[in-house]
Short mmCIF file of C-alpha atoms in Angstrom, two decimals:
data_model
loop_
_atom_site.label_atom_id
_atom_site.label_comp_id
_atom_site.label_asym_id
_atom_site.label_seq_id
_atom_site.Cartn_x
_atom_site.Cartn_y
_atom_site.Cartn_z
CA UNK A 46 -95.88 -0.26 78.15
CA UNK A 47 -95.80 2.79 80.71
CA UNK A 48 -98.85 4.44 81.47
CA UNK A 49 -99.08 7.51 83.36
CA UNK A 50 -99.65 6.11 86.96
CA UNK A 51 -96.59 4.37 86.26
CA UNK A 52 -94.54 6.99 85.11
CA UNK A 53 -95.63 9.04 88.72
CA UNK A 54 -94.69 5.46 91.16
CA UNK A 55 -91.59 5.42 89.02
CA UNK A 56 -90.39 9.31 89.95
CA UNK A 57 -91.52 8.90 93.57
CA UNK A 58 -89.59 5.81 94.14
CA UNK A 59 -86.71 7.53 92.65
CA UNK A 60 -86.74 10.53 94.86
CA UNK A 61 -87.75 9.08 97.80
CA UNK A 62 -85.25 5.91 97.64
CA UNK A 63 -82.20 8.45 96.86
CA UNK A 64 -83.61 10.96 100.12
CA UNK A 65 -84.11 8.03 101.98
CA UNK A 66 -80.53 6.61 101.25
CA UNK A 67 -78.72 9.75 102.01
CA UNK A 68 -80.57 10.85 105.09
CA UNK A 69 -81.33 7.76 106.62
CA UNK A 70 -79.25 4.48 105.54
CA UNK A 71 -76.03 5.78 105.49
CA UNK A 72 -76.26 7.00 108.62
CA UNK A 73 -77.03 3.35 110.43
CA UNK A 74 -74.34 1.76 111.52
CA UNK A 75 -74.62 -1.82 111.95
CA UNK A 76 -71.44 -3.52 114.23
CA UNK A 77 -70.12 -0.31 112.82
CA UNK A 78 -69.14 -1.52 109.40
CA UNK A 79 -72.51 -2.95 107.93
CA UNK A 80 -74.35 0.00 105.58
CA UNK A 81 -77.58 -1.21 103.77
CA UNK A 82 -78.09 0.27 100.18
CA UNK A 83 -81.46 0.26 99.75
CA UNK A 84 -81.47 2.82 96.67
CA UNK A 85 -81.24 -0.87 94.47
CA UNK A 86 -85.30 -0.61 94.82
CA UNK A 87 -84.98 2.34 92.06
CA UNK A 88 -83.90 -0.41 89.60
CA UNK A 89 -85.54 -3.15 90.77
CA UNK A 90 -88.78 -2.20 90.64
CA UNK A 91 -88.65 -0.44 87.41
CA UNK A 92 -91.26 -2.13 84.63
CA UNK A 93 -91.06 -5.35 83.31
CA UNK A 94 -91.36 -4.35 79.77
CA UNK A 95 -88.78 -1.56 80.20
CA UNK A 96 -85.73 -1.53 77.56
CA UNK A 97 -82.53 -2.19 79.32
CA UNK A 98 -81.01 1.18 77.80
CA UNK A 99 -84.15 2.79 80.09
CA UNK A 100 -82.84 1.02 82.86
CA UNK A 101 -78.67 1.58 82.74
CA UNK A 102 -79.94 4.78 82.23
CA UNK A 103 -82.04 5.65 85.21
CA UNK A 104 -79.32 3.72 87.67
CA UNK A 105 -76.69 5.59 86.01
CA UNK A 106 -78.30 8.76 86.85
CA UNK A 107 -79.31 7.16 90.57
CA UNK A 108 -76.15 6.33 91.16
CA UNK A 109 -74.30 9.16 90.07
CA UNK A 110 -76.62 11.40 92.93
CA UNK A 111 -75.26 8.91 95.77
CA UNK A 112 -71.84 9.34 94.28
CA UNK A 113 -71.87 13.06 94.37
CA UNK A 114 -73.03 13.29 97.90
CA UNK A 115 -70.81 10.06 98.93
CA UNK A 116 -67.44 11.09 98.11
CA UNK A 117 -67.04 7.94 95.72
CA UNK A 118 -66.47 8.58 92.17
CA UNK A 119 -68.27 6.40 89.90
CA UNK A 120 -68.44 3.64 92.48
CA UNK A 121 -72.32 3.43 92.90
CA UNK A 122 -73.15 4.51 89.19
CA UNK A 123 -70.72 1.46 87.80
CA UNK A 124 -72.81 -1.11 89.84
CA UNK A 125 -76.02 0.38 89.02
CA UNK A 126 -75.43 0.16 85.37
CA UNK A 127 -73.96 -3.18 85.79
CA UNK A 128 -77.26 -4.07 87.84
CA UNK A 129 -79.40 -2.50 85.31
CA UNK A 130 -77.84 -4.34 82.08
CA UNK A 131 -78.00 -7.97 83.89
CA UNK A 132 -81.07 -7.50 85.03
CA UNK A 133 -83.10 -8.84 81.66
CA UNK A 134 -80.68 -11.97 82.26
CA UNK A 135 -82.05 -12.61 85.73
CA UNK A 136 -85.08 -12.50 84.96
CA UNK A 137 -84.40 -15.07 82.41
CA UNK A 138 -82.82 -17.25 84.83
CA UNK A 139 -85.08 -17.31 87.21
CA UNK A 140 -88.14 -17.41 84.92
CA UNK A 141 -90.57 -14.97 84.83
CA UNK A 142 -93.86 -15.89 86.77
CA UNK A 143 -96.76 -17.41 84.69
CA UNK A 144 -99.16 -14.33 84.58
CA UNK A 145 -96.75 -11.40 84.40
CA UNK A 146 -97.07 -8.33 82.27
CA UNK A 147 -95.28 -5.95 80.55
CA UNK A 148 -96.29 -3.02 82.60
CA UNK A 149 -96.01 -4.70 86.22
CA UNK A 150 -93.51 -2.89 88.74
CA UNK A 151 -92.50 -6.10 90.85
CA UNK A 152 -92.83 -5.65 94.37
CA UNK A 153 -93.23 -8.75 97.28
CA UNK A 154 -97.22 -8.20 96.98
CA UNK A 155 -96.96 -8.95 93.07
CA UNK A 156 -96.30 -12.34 92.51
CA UNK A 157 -95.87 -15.09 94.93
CA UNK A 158 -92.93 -14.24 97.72
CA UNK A 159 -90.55 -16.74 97.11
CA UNK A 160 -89.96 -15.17 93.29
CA UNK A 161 -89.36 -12.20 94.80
CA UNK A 162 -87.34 -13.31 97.29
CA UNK A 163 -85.15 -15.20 94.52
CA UNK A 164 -85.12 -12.12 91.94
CA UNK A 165 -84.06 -9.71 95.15
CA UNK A 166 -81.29 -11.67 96.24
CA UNK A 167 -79.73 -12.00 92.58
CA UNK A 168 -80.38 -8.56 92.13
CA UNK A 169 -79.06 -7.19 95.45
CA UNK A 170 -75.91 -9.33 95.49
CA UNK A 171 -74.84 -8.59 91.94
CA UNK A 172 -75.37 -4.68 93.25
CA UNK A 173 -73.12 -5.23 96.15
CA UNK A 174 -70.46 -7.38 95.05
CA UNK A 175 -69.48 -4.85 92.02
CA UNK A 176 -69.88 -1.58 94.51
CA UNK A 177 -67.53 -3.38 97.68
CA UNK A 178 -65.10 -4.78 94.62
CA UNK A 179 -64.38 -1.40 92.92
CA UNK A 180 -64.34 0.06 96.32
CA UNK A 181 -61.86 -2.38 97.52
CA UNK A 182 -59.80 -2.83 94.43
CA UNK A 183 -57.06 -5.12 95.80
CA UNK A 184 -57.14 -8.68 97.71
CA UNK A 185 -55.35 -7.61 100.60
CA UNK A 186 -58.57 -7.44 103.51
CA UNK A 187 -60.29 -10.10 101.65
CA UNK A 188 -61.86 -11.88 104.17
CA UNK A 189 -62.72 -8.76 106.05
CA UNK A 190 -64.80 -7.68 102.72
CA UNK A 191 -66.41 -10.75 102.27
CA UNK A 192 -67.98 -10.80 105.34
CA UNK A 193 -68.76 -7.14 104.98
CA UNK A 194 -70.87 -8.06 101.40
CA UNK A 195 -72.49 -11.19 103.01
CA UNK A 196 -73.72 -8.70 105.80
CA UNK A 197 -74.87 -5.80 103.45
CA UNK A 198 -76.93 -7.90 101.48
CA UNK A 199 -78.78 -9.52 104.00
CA UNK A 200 -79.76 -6.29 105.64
CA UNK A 201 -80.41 -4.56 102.94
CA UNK A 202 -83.03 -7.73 101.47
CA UNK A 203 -84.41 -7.18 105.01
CA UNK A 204 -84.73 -3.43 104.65
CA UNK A 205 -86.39 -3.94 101.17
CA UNK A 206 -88.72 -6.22 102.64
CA UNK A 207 -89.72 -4.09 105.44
CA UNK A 208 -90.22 -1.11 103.29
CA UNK A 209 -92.58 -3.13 100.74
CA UNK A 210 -94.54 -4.08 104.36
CA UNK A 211 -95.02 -0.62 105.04
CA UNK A 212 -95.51 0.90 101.28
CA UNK A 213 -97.02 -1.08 98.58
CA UNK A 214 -94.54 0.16 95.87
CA UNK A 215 -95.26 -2.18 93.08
CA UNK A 216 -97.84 -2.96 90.99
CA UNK A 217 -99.69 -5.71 88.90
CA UNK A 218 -100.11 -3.65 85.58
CA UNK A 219 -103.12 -4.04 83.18
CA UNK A 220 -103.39 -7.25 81.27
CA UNK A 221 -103.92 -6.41 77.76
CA UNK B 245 -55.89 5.35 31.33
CA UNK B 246 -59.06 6.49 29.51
CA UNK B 247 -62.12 8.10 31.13
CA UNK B 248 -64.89 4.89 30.77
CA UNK B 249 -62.35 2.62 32.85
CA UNK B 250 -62.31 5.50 35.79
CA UNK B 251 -66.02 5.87 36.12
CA UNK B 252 -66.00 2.00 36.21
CA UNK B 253 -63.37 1.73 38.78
CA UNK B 254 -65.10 4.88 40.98
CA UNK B 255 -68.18 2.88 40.63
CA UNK B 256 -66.96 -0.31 42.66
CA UNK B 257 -65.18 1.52 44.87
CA UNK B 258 -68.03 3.82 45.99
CA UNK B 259 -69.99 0.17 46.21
CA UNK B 260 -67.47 -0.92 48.42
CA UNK B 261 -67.80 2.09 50.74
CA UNK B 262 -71.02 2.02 50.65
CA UNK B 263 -71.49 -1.84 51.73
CA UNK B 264 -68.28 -1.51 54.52
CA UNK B 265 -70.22 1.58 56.33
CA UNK B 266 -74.26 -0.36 55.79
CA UNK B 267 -72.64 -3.62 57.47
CA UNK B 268 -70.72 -1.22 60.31
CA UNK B 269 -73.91 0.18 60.86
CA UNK B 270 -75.94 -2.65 61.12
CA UNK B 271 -73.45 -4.17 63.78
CA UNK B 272 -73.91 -1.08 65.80
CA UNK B 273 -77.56 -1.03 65.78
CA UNK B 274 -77.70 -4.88 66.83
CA UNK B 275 -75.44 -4.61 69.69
CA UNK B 276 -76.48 -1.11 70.13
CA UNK B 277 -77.52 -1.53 74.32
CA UNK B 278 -74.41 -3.35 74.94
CA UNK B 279 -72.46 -0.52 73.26
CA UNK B 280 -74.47 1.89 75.50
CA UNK B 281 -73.69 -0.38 78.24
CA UNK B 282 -69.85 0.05 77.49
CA UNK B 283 -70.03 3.25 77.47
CA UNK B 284 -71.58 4.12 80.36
CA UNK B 285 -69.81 1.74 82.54
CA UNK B 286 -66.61 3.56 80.78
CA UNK B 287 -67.36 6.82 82.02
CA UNK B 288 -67.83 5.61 85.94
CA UNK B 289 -64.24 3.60 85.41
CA UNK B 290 -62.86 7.07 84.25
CA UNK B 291 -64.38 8.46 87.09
CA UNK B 292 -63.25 5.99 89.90
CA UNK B 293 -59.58 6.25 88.37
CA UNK B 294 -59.37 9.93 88.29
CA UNK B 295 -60.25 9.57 92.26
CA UNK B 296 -57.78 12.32 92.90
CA UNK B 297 -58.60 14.73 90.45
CA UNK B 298 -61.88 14.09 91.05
CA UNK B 299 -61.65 15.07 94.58
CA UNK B 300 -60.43 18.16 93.39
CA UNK B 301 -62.91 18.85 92.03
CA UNK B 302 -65.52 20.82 93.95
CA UNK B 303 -68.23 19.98 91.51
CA UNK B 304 -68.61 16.03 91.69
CA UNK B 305 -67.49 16.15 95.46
CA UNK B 306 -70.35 16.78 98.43
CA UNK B 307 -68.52 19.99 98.99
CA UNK B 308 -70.74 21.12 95.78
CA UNK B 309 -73.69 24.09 96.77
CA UNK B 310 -76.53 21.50 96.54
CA UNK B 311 -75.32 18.70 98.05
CA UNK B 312 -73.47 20.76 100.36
CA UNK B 313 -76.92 22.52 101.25
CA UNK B 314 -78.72 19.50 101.52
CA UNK B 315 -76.43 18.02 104.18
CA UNK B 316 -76.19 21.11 106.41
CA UNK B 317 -80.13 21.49 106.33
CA UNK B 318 -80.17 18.02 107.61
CA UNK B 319 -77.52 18.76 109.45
CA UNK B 320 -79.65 21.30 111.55
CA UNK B 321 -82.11 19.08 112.39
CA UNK B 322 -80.11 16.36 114.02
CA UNK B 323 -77.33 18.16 115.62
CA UNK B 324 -80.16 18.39 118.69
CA UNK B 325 -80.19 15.10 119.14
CA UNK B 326 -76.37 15.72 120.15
CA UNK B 327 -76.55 18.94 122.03
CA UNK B 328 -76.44 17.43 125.79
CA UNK B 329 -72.63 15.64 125.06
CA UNK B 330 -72.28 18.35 123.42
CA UNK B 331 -72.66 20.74 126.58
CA UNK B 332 -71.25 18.49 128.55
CA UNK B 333 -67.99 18.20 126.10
CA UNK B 334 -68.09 22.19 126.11
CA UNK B 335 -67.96 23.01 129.78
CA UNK B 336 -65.18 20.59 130.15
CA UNK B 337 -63.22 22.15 127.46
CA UNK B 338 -64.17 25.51 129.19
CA UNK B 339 -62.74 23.85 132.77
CA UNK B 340 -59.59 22.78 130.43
CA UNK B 341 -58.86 25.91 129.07
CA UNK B 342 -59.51 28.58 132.31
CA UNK B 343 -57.20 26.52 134.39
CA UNK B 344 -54.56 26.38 131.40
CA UNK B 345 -55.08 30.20 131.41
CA UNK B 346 -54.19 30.45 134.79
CA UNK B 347 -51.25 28.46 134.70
CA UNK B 348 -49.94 29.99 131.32
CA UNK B 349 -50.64 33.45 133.20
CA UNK B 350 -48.10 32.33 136.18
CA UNK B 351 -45.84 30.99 133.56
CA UNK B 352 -45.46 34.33 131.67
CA UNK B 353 -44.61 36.38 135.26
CA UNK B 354 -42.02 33.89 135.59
CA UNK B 355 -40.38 34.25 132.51
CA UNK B 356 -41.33 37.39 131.12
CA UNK B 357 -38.05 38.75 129.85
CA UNK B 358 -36.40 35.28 128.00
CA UNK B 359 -39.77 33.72 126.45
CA UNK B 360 -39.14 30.60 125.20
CA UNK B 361 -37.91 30.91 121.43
CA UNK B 362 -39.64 28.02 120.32
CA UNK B 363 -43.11 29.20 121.07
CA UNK B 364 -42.19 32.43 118.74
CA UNK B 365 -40.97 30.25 115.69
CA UNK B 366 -44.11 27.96 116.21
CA UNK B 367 -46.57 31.36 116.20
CA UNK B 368 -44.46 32.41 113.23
CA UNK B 369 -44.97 28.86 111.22
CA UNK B 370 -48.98 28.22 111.78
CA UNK B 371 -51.86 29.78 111.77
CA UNK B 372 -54.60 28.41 113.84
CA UNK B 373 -58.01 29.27 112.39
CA UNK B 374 -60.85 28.02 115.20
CA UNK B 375 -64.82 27.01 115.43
CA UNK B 376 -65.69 24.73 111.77
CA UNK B 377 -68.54 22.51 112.52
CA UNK B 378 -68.27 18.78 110.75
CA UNK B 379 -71.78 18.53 109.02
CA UNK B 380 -71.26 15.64 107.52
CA UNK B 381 -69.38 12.08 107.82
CA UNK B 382 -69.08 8.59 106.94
CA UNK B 383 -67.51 6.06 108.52
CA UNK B 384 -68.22 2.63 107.60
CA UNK B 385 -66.97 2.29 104.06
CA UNK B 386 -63.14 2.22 102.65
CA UNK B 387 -62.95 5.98 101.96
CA UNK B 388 -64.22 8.02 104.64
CA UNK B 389 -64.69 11.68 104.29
CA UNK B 390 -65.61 14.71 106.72
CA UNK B 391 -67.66 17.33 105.21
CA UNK B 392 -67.10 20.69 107.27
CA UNK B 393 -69.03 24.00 106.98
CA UNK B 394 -66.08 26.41 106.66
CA UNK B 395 -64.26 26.99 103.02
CA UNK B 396 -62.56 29.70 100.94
CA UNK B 397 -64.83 32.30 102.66
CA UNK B 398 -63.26 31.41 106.01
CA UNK B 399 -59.63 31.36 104.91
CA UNK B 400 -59.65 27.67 104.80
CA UNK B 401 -57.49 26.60 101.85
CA UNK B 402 -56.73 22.88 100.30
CA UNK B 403 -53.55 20.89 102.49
CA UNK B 404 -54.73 22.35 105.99
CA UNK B 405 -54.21 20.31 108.60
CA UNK B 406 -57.70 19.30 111.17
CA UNK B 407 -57.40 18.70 114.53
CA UNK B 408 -60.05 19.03 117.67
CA UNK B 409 -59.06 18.89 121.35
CA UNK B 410 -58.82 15.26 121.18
CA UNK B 411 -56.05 14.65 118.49
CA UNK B 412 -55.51 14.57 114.60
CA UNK B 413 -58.40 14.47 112.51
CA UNK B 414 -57.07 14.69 109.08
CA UNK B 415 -56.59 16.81 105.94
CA UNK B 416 -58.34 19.39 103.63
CA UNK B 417 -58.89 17.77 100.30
CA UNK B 418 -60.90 19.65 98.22
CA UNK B 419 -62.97 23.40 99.10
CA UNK B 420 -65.62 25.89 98.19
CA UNK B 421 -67.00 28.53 99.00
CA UNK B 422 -68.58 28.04 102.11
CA UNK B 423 -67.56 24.35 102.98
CA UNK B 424 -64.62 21.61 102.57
CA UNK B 425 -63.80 18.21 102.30
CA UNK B 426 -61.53 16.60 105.24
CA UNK B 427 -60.03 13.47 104.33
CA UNK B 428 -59.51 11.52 107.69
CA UNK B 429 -56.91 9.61 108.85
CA UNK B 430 -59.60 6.54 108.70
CA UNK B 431 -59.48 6.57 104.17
CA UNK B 432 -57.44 4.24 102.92
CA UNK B 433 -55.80 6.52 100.60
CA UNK B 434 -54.33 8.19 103.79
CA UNK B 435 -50.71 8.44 104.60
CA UNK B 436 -49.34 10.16 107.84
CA UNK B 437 -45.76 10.29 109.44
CA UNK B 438 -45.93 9.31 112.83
CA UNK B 439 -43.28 8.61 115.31
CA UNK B 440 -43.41 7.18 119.52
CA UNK B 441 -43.42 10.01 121.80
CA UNK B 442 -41.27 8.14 124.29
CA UNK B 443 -38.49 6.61 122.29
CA UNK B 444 -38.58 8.75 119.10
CA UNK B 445 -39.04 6.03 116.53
CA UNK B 446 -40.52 6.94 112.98
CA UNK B 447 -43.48 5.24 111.37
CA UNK B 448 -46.28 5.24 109.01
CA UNK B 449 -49.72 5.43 109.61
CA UNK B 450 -52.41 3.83 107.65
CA UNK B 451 -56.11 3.03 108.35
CA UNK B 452 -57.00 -0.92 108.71
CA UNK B 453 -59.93 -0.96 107.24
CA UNK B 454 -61.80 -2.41 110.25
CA UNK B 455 -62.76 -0.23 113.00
CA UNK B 456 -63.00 3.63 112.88
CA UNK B 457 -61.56 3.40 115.99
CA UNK B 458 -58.21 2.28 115.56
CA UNK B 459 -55.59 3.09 112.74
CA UNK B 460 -51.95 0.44 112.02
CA UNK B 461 -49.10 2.06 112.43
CA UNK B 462 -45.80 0.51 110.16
CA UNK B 463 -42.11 1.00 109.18
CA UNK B 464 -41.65 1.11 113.16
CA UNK B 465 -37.91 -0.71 113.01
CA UNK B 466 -37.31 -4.07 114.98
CA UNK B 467 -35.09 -3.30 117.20
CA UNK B 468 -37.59 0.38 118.47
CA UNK B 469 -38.65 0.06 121.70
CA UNK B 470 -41.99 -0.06 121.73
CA UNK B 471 -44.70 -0.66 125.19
CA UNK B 472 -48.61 -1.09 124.74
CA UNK B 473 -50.04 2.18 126.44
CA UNK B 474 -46.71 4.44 124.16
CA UNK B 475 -48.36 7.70 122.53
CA UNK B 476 -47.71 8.25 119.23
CA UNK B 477 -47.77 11.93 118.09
CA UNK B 478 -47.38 13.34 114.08
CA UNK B 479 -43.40 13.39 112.98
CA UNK B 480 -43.31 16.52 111.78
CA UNK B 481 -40.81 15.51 108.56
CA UNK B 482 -43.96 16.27 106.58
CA UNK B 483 -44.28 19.64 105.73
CA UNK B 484 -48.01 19.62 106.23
CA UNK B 485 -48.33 18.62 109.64
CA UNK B 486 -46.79 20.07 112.75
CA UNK B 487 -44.88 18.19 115.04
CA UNK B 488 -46.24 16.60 117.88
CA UNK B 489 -49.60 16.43 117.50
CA UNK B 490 -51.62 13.46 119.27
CA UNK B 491 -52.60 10.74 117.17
CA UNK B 492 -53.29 7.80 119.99
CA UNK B 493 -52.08 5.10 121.95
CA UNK B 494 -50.37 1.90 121.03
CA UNK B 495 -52.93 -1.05 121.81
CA UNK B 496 -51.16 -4.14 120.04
CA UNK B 497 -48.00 -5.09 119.38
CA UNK B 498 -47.21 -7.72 116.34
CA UNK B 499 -44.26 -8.49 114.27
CA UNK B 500 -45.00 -7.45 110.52
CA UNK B 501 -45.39 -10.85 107.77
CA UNK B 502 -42.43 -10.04 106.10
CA UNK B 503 -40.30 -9.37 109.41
CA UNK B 504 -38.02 -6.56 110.23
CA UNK B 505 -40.61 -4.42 111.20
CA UNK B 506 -43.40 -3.81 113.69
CA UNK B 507 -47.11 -3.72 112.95
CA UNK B 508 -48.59 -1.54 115.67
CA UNK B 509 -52.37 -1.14 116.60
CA UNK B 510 -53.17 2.22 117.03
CA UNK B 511 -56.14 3.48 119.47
CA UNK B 512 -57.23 6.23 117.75
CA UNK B 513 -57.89 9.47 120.31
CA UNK B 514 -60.68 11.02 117.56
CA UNK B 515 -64.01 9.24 117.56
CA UNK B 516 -65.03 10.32 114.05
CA UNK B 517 -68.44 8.85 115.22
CA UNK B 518 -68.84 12.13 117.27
CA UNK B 519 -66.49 14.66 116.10
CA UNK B 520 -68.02 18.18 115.64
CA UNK B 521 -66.19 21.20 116.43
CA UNK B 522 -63.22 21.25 114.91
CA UNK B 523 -60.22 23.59 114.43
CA UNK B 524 -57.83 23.64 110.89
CA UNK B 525 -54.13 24.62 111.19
CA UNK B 526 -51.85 25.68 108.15
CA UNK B 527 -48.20 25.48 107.94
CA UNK B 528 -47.38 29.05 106.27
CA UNK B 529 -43.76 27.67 105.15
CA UNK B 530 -45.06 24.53 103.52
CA UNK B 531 -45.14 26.30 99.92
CA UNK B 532 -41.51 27.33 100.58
CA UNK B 533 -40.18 23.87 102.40
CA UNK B 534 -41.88 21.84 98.96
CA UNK B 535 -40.60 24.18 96.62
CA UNK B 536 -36.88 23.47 97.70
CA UNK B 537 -37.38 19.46 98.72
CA UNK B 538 -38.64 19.29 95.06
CA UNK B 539 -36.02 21.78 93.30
CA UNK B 540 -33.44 19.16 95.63
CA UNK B 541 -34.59 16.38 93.62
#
């Protein structure tokens, strides 16, 4: 299910997302409110044949690194679990593509770009909707917050798109 | 009750056991990932509502050695990119302070024999430790927090007050041994007494949530006069913060929802987007001035 090349993109992905995310995307400030969380990639990309225990864990661990140097107790590591357990459901719901694998790491370059599009979005709302909820934790600047997720998300899809431009951090796995 | 009947009656109840524990075990290993998933979502609940002990905490907080570390090497890298305001801001201050020198120095051969009694008690209260450089910030989410490369090392204890040139910056929530954590006025778990320099009135501030840039000031009573352009400055009834420190100016004026009270906009004077030198302040009574509100109570 993993091979060894895997097991390497896997590691790098996870270091370099977490460095990336500490040194570089919290520190843009869009309209001075807007942060991208691009770190999502680390469980996102993660193999298709991977058990979802695998997964919670690995975001669990992610997320409790961004926590530590964030200030924000639990906050990232909840949603990445959360992310990691639903993911096996969206891929469900949106179908996984005809000649997938168990080994492929989906990136845009994998499959065709509008399933990637569809399984990013799912992924990247469900992501920011828990972390800005627990963060929030009361109704009283709802609309404020709202507007806040709706703007994450949409630059952190376009971050995650313009990263897969530059690196190709996926892969199409063997077919056995 | 004779021996066979015992054995028989140990027998089904060992079955029973037996069967009770297989099916419990069974039910585990189905569900076992969403018991894992349970679990580990349990953990970051306990840690989000322990916020405060957590914070505590040097360990789990970014005052910690490595993560500490790893923000002040990165630290050292960018803080060129800042160095020209920086100069700039410096030679200003330097400007600020010789001409305040002189003006302190005619002060003092004015009054030389009958200095002012107030300025004693003040020395007597605080301490003023200078020169911590912030090393780390964020700004954009709910709870904000100022990492700063001074800690226990450097005298610099939990409660102390932060200010720079500019106004209020916040409080020391958490330190090690060579940094802290600042929690700034812009987190919205932070509460600060304020009050209008001009007419005196008492208020809370809170952060809005919106803009680092500008704070909401409540509890400000109807019938307070208040003017857009007022000052408002710390209170001084809490036994943290000295009095009269400068917070900002009033920028909007608005009747709270629930009436009887103002809501007032606050122009913050910090811009946490730039603040680096700062200075941290300790009231040497507060241990006493607690100890007796609390034995009062």
């Amino acid at each position: 299910m993993t091979n060894t090349q895997n097991l390497i993109r896997i590691a790098l992905i996870f270091i370099v997302s977490i460095v990336a995310q500490l040194l570089i995307f919290n520190n843009l400030q869009f309209l001075g409110f807007v942060n991208p969380y691009i770190y999502v990639l680390i469980v996102m990309t993660l193999p298709l044949g991977a058990s979802t225990g695998t997964i919670m864990t690995i975001g669990f661990l992610a997320g409790l690194i961004i926590d530590m140097f964030c200030d924000t107790p639990g906050m990232h590591a909840g949603s990445m679990v959360l992310v990691g357990f639903l993911r096996q459901y969206i891929l469900k719901f949106i179908a996984l593509h005809n000649d997938y694998t168990l080994d492929a790491m989906p990136d845009i370059r994998t499959y065709d770009t509008a399933w990637y599009l569809k399984y990013a979005t799912l992924m990247v709302a469900v992501h920011h909707i828990t972390l800005f909820s627990l963060e929030q934790f009361d109704t009283l600047f709802f609309w404020p917050t709202l507007l806040r997720i709706i703007l994450s998300i949409l630059f952190t899809l376009i971050f995650i798109v313009l990263i897969q431009m530059l690196v190709p951090i996926g892969s199409k796995g063997k077919r056995m | 009750m004779h021996l066979p009947t015992l054995f028989a009656f140990g027998y089904y109840v060992s079955l029973f056991i037996r069967n009770t524990l297989r099916n419990f075990f069974y039910f585990i290993a189905k569900h076992a990932t969403f018991i894992y998933f349970l679990i580990l979502e349990g953990i970051c609940l306990a840690l989000l509502f322990n916020f405060n002990d957590y914070q505590r905490s040097s360990f789990f907080s970014s005052s910690n050695r490595v993560c500490a570390s790893v923000y002040s090497i990165s630290n050292s890298i960018t803080q060129y990119f800042g160095l020209r305001t920086e100069n700039l801001r410096l030679s200003e201050e330097n400007i600020k302070l010789s001409n305040k020198i002189d003006q302190l120095q005619q002060q003092l051969a004015s009054i030389t024999d009958t200095l002012s009694r107030k300025l004693v008690i003040d020395n007597d209260r605080y301490f003023v430790y200078t020169s911590g450089n912030v090393i780390n910030r964020t700004i954009n989410r709910s709870r904000n927090f100022l990492t700063a490369d001074v800690g226990k090392k450097s005298g610099i204890s939990d409660n102390m007050i932060v200010v720079d040139e500019s106004g209020v910056i916040g409080m020391v929530t958490a330190t090690s041994e060579h940094f802290c954590t600042i929690l700034p006025i812009i987190n919205n778990a932070s509460r600060l007494s304020a009050k209008i320099k001009k007419s005196g009135f008492h208020g809370q501030i809170v952060w809005n949530e919106v803009s680092y840039r500008q704070a909401i000031m409540e509890d400000v009573p109807e019938h307070a006069s208040v003017a857009v352009g007022d000052s408002v400055v710390t209170s001084g009834s809490s036994s943290y913060y000295p009095e009269n420190l400068y917070i900002g100016k009033i920028s909007e004026v608005e009747m709270d929802r629930n009436g009887g009270f103002y809501r007032l906009t606050i122009d913050l004077a910090v811009d946490y987007n730039s603040v680096s030198q700062v200075k941290f302040i300790r009231n040497k009574r507060a241990d006493e001035q607690r100890a007796l509100e609390e034995g009062q109570q």
